[in-house]
Amino acid sequence: MSFVETTRPPSAEATKIADFKPSLLQTEEHHLCPGCGESVAIRLVLEVIEELGLAQKNVCVIGHGCYGSFVQIMDVDCTLCLHGRAPAVSTGIKRMRPEVAVWTLQGDGDMTSEGLAEILHATARGEDITCILVNNGVFGDTGGQMTASTVVGQRTKNTLDGRDPDYHGYPIVIGDMVASMQGSAYVARGSVHNAASIAKTKRLIRTGFERQLERQGLSLVEILTMCPTGWFVPTADGADYLMESLGKTYPLGVIKDITKQAEPAD
Amino acid sequence: MREVSRGTLVIDVERCKGCELCIPACPPGVLTMSEQGNKMGYLYPELSPGCTGCTACQQVCPDFVFEVYKYKKAVPTSIDNPETT
């Protein structure tokens, strides 16, 4: 069986249609585990920021999680804050510098377990910020423990027989909570489990930033990501497992858009 | 096997962590995992002739190992093609 030479650009006349990385990443190398979906989600956000012309006027407020390692390689202004406090910190930044786009990058452990009050109060105040939630249902950074958004039946480091609602309670669906509050302008949920969903998710992120620039209120884009290391599944099965577990509790689609009637989830 | 390649890839195999997400993502199914590992010991994807240049692999790759090129004129996938090894 013959393979194509892929160590160098082609010798026949060809145009490059996709680069390794977005131009707002300084290097392709990062420390995330094999099969992790967070780097794909971050790539989408950086591509949207570049397309909207916000490369020189945006501030990223990062919570605590694996994505924190991207602070070192993202070519945007970043600040790290305490666990779950990203919406509160970005409130201050946005009020002092209303001309810049302020976005938070948080995981589900950071937003729903540690900082639930911050996101809800930021929404209630109607702050013009964009919150990106990368939701994988576990504390990936500490090794895969249960978070508030772990779905019923999901196996984690401290729910080895699956999350039992009688003992551990039910997951917090943060997207629906934020959508029910008056201060939110746009709430949507995307996924990075296949190429089609990745393209859809990029449009959701773009709309989220547009609502912020229109001063409509808080926008929350939840992105379901794979964490095969924390889930104890082979990396190749991560995408299917994501849709079988989290995908059933968190249906994809636009949950709320203040500029139009709510669309049914697709 | 497809008769022509409309696109091709540059694959940075040393950065690949072998997650295999690109294999089912490839619509024409021309990516297969290697039998030998890279320097880190991970298996990496290899491209057979027939790529359409759809960028699906580049979209799903968490480790940014793919660079996608589209040929101006489709290249035949015959054995004497200089692009194949």
CSV table of C-alpha atoms in Angstrom, one decimal, chain A residues 19 80 135 144 162:
chain,number,residue,atom,x,y,z
A,19,ASP,CA,-3.0,26.1,8.5
A,80,LEU,CA,-5.9,34.3,35.5
A,135,ASN,CA,-18.1,21.2,29.5
A,144,GLY,CA,-11.4,13.3,36.6
A,162,GLY,CA,-21.8,6.1,37.9
